[in-house]
Tab-separated table of C-alpha atoms and ligand atoms in Angstrom:
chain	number	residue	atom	x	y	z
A	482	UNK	CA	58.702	220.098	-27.059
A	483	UNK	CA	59.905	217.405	-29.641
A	484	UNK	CA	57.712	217.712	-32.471
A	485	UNK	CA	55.962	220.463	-31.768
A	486	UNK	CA	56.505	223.326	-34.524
A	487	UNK	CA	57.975	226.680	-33.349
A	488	UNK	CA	54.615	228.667	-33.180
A	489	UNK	CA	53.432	226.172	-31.214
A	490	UNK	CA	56.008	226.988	-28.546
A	491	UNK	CA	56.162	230.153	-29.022
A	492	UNK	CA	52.213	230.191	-28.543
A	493	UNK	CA	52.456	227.884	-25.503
A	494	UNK	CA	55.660	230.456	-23.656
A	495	UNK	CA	52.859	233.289	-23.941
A	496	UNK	CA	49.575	231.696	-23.380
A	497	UNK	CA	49.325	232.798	-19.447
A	498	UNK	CA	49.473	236.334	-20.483
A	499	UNK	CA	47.734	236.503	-23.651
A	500	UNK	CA	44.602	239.008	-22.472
A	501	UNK	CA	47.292	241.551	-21.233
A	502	UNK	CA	49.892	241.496	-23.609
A	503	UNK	CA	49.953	244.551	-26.104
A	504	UNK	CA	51.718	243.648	-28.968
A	505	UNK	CA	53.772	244.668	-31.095
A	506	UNK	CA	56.113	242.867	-28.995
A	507	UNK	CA	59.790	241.993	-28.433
A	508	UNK	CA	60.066	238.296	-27.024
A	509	UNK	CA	63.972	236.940	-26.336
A	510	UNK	CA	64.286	233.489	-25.843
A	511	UNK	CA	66.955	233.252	-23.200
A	512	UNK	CA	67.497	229.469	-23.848
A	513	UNK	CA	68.186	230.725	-27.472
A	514	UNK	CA	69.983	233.264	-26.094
A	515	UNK	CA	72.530	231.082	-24.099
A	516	UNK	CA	72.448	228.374	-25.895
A	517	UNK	CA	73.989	231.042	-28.775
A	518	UNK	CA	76.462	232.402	-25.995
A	519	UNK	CA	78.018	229.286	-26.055
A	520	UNK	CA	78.325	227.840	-29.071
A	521	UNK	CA	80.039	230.876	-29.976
A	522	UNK	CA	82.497	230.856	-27.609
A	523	UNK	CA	83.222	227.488	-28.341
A	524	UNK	CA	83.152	227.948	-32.446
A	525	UNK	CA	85.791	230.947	-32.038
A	526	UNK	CA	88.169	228.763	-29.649
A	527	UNK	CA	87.642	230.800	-25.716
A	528	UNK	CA	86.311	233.642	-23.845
A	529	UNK	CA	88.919	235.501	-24.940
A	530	UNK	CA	88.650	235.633	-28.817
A	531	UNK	CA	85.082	237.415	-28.677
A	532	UNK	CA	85.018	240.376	-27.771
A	533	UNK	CA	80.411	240.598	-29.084
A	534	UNK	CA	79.634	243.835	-29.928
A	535	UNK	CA	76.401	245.133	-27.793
A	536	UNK	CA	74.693	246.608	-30.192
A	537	UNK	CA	72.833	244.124	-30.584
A	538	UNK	CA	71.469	242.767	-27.330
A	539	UNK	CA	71.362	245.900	-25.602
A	540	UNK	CA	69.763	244.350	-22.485
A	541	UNK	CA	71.040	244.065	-19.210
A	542	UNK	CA	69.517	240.424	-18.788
A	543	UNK	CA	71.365	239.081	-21.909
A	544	UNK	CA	74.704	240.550	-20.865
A	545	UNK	CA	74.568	238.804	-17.399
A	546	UNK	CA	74.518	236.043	-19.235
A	547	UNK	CA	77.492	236.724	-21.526
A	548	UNK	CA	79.173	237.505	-18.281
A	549	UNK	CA	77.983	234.257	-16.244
A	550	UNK	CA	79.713	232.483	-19.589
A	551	UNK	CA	82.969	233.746	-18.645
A	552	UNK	CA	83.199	236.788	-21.666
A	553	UNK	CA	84.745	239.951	-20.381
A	554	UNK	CA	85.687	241.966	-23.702
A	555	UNK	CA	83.406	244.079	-25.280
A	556	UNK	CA	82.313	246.355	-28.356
A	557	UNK	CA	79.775	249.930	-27.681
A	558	UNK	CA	79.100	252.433	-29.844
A	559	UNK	CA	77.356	254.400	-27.645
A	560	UNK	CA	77.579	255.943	-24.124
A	561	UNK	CA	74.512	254.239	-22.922
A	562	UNK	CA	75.258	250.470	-23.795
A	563	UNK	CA	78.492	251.323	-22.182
A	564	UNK	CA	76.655	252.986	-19.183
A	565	UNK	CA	74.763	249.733	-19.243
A	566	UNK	CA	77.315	247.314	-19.542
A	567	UNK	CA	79.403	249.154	-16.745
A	568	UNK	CA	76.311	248.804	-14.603
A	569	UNK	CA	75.509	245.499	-15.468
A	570	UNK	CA	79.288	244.736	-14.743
A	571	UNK	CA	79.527	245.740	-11.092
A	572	UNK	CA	82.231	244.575	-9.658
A	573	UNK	CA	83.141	242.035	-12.254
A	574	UNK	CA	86.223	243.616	-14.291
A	575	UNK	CA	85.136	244.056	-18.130
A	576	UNK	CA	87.237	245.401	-21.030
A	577	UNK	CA	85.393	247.500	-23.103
A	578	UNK	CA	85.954	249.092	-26.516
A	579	UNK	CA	84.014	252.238	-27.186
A	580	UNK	CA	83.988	251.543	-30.549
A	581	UNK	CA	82.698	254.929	-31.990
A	582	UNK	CA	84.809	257.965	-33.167
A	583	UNK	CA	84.438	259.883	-29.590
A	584	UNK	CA	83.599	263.484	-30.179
A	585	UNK	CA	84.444	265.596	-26.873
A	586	UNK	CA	80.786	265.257	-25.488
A	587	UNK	CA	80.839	261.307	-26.213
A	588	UNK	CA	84.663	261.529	-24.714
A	589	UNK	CA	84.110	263.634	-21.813
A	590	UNK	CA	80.723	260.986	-20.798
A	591	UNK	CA	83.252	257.736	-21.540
A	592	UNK	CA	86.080	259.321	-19.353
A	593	UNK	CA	83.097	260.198	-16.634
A	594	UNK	CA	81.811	256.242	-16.653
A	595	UNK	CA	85.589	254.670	-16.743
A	596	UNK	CA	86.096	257.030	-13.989
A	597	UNK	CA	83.162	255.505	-12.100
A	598	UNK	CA	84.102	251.662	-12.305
A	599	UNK	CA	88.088	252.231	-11.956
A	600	UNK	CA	88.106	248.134	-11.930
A	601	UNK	CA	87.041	247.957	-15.799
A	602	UNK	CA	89.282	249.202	-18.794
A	603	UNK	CA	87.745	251.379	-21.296
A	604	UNK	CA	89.282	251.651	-24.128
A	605	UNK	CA	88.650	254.270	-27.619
A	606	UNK	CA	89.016	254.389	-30.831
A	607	UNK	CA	90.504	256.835	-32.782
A	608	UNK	CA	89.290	257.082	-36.595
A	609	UNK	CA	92.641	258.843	-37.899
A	610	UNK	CA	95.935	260.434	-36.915
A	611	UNK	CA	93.954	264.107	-36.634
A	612	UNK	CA	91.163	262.528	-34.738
A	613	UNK	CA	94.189	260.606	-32.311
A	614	UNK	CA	95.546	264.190	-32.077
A	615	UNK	CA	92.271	265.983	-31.129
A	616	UNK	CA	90.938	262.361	-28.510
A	617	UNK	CA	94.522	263.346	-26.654
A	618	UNK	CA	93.754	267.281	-26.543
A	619	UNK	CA	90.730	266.883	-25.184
A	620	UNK	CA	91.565	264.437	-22.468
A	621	UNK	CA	94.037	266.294	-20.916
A	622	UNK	CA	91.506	269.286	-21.491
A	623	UNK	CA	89.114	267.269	-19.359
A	624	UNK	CA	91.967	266.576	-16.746
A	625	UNK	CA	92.477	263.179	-18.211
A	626	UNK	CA	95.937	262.404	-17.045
A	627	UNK	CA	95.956	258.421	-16.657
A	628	UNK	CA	97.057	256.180	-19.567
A	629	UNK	CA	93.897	255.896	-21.838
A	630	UNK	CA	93.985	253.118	-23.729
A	631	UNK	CA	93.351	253.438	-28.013
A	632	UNK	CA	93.193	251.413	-31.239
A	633	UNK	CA	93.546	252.495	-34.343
A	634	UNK	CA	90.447	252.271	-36.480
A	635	UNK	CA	91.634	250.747	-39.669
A	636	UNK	CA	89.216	251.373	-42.940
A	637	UNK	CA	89.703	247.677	-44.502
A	638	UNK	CA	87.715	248.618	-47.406
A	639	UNK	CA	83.892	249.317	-46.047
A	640	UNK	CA	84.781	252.948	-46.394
A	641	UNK	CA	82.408	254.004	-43.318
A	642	UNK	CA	85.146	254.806	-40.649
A	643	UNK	CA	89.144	254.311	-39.797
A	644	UNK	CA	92.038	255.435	-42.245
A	645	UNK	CA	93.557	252.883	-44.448
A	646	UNK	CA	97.038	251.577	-43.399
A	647	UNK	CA	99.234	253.663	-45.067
A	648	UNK	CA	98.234	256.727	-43.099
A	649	UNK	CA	98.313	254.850	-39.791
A	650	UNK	CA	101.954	253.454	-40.840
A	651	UNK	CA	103.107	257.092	-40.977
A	652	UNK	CA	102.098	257.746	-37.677
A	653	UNK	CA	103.734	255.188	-35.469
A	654	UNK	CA	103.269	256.790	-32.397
A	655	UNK	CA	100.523	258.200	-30.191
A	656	UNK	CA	100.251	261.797	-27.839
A	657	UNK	CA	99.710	261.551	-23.983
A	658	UNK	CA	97.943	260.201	-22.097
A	659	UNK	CA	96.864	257.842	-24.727
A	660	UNK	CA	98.408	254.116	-25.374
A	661	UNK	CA	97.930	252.199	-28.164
A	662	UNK	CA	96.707	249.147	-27.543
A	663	UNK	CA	95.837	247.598	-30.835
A	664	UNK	CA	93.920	248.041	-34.073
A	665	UNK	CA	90.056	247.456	-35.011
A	666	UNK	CA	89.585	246.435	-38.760
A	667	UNK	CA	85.714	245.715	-39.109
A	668	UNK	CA	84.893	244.480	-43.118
A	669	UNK	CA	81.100	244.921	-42.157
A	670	UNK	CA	81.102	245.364	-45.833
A	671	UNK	CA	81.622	241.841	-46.696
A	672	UNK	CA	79.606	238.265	-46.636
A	673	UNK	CA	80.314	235.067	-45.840
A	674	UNK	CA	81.018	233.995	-49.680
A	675	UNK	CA	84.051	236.675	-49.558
A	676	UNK	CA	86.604	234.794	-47.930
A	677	UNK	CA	89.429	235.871	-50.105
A	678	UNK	CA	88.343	239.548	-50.079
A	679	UNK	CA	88.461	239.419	-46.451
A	680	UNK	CA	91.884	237.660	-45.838
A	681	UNK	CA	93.252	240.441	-48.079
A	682	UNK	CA	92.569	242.781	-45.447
A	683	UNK	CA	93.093	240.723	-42.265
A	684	UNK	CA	96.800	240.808	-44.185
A	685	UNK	CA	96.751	244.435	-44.674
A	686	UNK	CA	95.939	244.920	-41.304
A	687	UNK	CA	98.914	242.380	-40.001
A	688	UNK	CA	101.150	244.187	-41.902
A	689	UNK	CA	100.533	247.300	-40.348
A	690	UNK	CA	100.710	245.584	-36.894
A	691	UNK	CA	103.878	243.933	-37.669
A	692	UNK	CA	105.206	247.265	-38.712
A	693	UNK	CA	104.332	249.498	-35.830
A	694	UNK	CA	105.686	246.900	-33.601
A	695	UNK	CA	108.967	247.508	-35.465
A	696	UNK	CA	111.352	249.732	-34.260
A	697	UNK	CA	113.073	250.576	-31.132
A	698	UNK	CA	110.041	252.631	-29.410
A	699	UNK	CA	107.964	250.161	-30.674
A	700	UNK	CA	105.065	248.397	-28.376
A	701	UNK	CA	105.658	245.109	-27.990
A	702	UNK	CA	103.215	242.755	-30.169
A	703	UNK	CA	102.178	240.960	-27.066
A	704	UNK	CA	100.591	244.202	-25.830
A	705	UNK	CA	98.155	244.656	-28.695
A	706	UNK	CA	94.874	243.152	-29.806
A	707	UNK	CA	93.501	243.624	-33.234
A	708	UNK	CA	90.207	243.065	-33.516
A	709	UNK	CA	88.360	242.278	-36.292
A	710	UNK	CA	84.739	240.719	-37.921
A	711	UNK	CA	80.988	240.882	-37.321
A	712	UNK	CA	78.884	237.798	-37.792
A	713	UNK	CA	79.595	237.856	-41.647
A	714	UNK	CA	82.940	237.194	-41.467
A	715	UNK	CA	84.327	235.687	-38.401
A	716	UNK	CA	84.726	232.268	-40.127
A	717	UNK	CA	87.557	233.948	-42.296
A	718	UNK	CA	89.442	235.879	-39.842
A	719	UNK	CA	89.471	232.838	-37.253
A	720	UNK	CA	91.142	231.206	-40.127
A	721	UNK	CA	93.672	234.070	-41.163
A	722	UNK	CA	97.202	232.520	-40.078
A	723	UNK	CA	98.660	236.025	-39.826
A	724	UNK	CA	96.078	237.401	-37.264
A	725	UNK	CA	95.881	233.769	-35.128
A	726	UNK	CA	99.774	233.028	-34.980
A	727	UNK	CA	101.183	236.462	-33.913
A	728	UNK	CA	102.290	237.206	-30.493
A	729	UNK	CA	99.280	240.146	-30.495
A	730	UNK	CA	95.898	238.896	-28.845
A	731	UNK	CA	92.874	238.675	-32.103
A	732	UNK	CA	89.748	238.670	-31.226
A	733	UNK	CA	86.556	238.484	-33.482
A	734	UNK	CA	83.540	241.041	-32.731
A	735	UNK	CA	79.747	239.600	-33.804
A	736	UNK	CA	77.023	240.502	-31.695
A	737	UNK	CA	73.874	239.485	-34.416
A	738	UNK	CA	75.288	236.303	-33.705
A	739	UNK	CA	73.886	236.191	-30.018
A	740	UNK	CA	69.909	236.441	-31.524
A	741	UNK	CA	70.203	235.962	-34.791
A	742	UNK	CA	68.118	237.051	-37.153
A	743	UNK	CA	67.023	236.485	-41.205
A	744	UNK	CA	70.427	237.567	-42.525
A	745	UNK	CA	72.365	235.165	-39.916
A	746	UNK	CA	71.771	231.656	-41.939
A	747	UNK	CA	75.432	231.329	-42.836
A	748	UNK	CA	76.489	231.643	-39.109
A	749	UNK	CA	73.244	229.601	-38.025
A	750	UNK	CA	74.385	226.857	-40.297
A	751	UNK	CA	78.669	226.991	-39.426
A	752	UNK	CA	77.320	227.327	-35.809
A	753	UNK	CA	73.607	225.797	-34.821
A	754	UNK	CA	72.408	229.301	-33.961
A	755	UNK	CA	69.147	229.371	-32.742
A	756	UNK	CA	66.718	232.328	-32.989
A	757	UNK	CA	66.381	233.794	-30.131
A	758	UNK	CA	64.688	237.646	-30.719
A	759	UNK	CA	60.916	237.004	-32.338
A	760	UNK	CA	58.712	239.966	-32.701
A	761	UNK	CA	55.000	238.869	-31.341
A	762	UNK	CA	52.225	240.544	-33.468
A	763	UNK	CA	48.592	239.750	-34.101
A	764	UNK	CA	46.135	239.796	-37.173
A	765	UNK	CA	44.541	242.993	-37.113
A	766	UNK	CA	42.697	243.610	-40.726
A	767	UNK	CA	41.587	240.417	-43.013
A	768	UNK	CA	40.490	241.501	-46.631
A	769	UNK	CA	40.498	239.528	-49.789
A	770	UNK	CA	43.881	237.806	-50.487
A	771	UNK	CA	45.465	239.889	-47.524
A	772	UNK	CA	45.775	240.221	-43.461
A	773	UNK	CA	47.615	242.643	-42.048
A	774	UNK	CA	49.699	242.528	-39.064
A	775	UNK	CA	49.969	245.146	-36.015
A	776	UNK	CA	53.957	245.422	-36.779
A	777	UNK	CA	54.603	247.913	-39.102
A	778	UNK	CA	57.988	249.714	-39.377
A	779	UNK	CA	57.807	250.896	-35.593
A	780	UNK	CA	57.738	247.435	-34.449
A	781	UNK	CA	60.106	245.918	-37.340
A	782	UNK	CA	63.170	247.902	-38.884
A	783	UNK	CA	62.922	248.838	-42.137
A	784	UNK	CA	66.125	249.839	-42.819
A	785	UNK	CA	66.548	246.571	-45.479
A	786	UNK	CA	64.184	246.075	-48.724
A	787	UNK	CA	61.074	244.353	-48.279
A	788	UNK	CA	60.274	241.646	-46.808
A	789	UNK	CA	61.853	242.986	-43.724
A	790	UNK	CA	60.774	239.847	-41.969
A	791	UNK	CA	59.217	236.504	-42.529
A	792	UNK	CA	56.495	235.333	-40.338
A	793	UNK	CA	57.506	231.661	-38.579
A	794	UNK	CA	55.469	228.200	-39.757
A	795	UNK	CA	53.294	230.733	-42.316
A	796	UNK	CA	55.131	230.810	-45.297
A	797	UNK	CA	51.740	231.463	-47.457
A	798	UNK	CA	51.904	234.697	-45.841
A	799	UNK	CA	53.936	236.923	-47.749
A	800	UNK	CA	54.944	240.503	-45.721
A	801	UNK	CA	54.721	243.543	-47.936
A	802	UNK	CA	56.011	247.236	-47.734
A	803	UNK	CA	55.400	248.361	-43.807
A	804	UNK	CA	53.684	251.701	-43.017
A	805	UNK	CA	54.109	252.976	-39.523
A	806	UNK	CA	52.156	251.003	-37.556
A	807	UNK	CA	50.669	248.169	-40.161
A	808	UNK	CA	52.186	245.110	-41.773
A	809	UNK	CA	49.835	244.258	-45.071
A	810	UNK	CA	50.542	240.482	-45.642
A	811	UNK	CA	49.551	238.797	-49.109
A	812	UNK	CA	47.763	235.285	-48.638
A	813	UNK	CA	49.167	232.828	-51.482
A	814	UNK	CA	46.194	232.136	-53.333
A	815	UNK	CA	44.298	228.727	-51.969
A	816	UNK	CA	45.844	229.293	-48.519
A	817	UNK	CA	43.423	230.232	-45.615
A	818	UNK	CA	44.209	233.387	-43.962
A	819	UNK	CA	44.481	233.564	-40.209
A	820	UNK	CA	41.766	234.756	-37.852
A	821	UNK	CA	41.445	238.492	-36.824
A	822	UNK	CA	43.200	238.653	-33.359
A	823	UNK	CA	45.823	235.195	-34.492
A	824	UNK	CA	49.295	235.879	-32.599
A	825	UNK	CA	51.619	235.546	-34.957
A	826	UNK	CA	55.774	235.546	-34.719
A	827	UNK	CA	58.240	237.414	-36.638
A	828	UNK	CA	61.909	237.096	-37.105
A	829	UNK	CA	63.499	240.018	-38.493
A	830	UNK	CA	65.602	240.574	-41.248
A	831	UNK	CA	67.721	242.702	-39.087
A	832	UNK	CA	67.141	242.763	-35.522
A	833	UNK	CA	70.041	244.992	-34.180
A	834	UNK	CA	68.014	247.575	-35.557
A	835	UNK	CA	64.579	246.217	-34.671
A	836	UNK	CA	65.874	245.457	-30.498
A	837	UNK	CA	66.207	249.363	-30.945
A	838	UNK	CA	62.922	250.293	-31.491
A	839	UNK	CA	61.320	248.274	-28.154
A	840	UNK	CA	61.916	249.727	-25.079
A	841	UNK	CA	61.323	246.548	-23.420
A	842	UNK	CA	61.476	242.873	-23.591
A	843	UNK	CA	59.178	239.550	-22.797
A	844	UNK	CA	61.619	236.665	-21.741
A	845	UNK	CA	60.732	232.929	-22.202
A	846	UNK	CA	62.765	230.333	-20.849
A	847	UNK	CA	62.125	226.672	-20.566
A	848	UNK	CA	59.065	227.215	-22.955
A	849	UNK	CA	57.793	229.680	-20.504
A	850	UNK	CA	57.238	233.088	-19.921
A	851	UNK	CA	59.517	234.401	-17.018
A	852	UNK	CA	59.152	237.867	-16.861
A	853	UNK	CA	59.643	241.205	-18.943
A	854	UNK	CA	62.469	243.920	-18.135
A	855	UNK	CA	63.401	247.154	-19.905
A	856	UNK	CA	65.673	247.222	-23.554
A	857	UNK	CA	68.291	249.536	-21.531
A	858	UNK	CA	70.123	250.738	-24.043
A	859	UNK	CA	67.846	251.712	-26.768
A	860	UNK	CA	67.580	254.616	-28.419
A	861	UNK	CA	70.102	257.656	-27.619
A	862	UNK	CA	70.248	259.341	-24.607
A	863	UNK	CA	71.191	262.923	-24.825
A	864	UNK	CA	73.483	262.900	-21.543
A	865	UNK	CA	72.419	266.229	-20.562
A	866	UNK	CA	71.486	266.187	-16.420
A	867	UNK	CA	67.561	266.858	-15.770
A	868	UNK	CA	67.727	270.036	-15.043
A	869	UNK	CA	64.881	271.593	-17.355
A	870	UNK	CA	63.178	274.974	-16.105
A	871	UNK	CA	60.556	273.616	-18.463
A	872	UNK	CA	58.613	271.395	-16.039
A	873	UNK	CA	56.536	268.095	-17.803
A	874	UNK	CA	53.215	268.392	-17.123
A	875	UNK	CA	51.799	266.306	-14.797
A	876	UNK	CA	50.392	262.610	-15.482
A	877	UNK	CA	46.847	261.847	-14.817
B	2136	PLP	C1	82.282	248.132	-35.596
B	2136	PLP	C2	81.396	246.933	-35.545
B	2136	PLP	N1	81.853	245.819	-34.963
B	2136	PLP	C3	81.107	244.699	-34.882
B	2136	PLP	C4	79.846	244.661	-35.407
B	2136	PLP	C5	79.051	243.396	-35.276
B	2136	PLP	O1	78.730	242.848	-36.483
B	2136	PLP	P1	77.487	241.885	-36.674
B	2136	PLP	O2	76.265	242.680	-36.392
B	2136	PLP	O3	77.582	241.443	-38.074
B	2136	PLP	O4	77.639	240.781	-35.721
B	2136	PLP	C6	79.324	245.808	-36.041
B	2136	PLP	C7	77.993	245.815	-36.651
B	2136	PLP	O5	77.456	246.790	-37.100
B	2136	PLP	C8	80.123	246.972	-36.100
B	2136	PLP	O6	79.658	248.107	-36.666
């Protein structure tokens, strides 16, 4: 493949199923993919300081391969990527953080799926001291009687979830049947260039660990994991000499990081990620000075300002605002537009939000296609058994 430019491959992976493949469509590189696995595991120092959030991936096929790479912690925020991973799992023992503020429906489904693979260790998160009140009420209202592991969510300054550490430090203890067993401080908030912004709150956040694990009830540091930083900031917490040299466990939390995407070139660069989630899409419209593309904000998220991609070896194609189910492109002037019909490849700005809008996946590997297989955690189940008195009608 030496020399060849990434289209090219790209191209080549997808040229035996060309006449049937409908795009828009997802294409995961699982090379990429691995190749991303590991580098991570070896840039945060083990297995056991990554604990990748799955929001990202949200495929089965990907998290086989974080688990044939030795990983068995892991981030959810919702019931079905930690239906998924559970399933994915089998018998392999994972140790999961739903990573969410449970309501009772979210907490009753969580207790239901620990309860079916007693060999993993689900773990929740409890967004303040009321919230840690009402998660214990309603497990023993459920008939939760086992110890159920929590961490405190602490608010490190994004202001979207968790209480700040002087609430948490006024409520040292937590209600049956749950057991603390460490805090989450995510500073989603920050960027790479915010190093010192960031190591101010990986201190708050020792603090409060040292403190709760002062005092004669006190858990025992050792029994606690704070976890900590997407793929923005793991660089400065792995540094933090507070969070590495205590007797807790600290473990960092990206999960971009395993497919990368526009947004990811500081970790690309600190790490050699490659990109490994491309959105295939084709030339459907050619007018003067402009082509438009067949992935419009249904295929691409637009939940970033425009350009919420950039299209790969094309840069004289310049992606404007999406509508539904169009991408308008502006041609530089001079440059010769592609054909109608031209496969073209997109990396997303964001692509945790864009692997949510597929629900499924075309694998290469080796430069080859190898097979497609559902996105198994997209979207948001409702949990509710199928049980309608309001039959479908019937297909065909
Ligand atoms: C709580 C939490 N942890 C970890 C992550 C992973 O961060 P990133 O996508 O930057 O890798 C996210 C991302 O939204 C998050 O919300």
């Amino acid at each position: 493949m030496t020399g060849q430019r990434l289209s090219e491959v790209l191209d080549g992976a997808l040229a035996p199923c060309l006449d049937q493949l409908l795009t828009p469509a997802l294409v995961i590189d699982l090379d990429a993919v691995q190749a991303n696995i590991a580098a991570t595991i070896a840039r945060v120092g083990g297995e056991d300081r990554w604990r990748p959030h799955l929001k990202t991936s949200k495929q089965a096929v990907i998290i086989d391969l974080m688990l044939d790479a030795g990983l068995r912690h892991f981030k959810v925020a919702t019931c079905d990527e930690l239906g998924l991973l559970l399933r994915t799992a089998g018998s392999r023992a994972v140790d999961v953080l739903f990573c969410y503020p449970a309501q009772r429906a979210s907490l009753t489904a969580v207790l239901a799926l620990a309860r079916a693979h007693a060999h993993a260790r689900v773990l929740v998160l409890a967004d303040s001291p009321a919230h840690l009140d009402a998660i214990a009420a309603w497990s023993r209202a459920l008939g939760h009687t086992s110890p159920l592991p929590v961490m405190l969510d602490v608010d490190l300054g994004m202001h979207r979830t968790g209480s700040i550490p002087a609430e948490w430090r006024e409520r040292p203890s937590v209600p049956e049947p749950l057991v603390l067993a460490g805090l989450h401080g995510y500073d989603g908030h920050l960027t790479w260039a915010q190093r010192e912004q960031a190591q101010l709150g990986y201190d708050a956040l020792v603090e409060l660990a040292t403190a709760l694990c002062s005092g004669p009830a006190a858990p025992a540091p050792s029994t606690l994991e704070l976890v900590t930083s997407g793929t923005h900031s793991y660089a400065h917490a792995l540094d933090h000499p507070g969070l590495r040299a205590g007797a807790w466990r600290h473990s960092v939390s990206p999960g971009t990081i395993v497919l990368s995407d526009r947004r990811s070139h500081a970790a690309e660069r600190d790490i050699g990620l490659r990109q490994a989630a491309f959105v295939a899409t084709r030339v459907i419209s050619a007018g003067p000075d402009r082509v438009t593309l067949d992935a419009g904000s249904k295929a691409i998220a637009p939940d970033v300002s425009p350009p919420s991609c950039a299209i790969v070896d094309h840069g004289e194609l310049e992606p404007q605002r999406a509508s539904e189910e169009h991408l308008p492109c502006r041609v530089q002037p001079g440059a010769a537009s592609p054909e109608l019909g031209r496969l073209l490849w997109l990396i997303p700005e964001h692509v945790c939000t864009t692997v949510n809008l597929y629900r499924e996946a075309v694998w290469i590997r080796g430069g080859r296609y190898v097979g497609v297989g559902p996105v198994g955690a997209s979207g948001h189940g409702c949990g509710l058994p199928d049980t309608s008195l309001v039959k479908p009608p019937r297909e065909g």
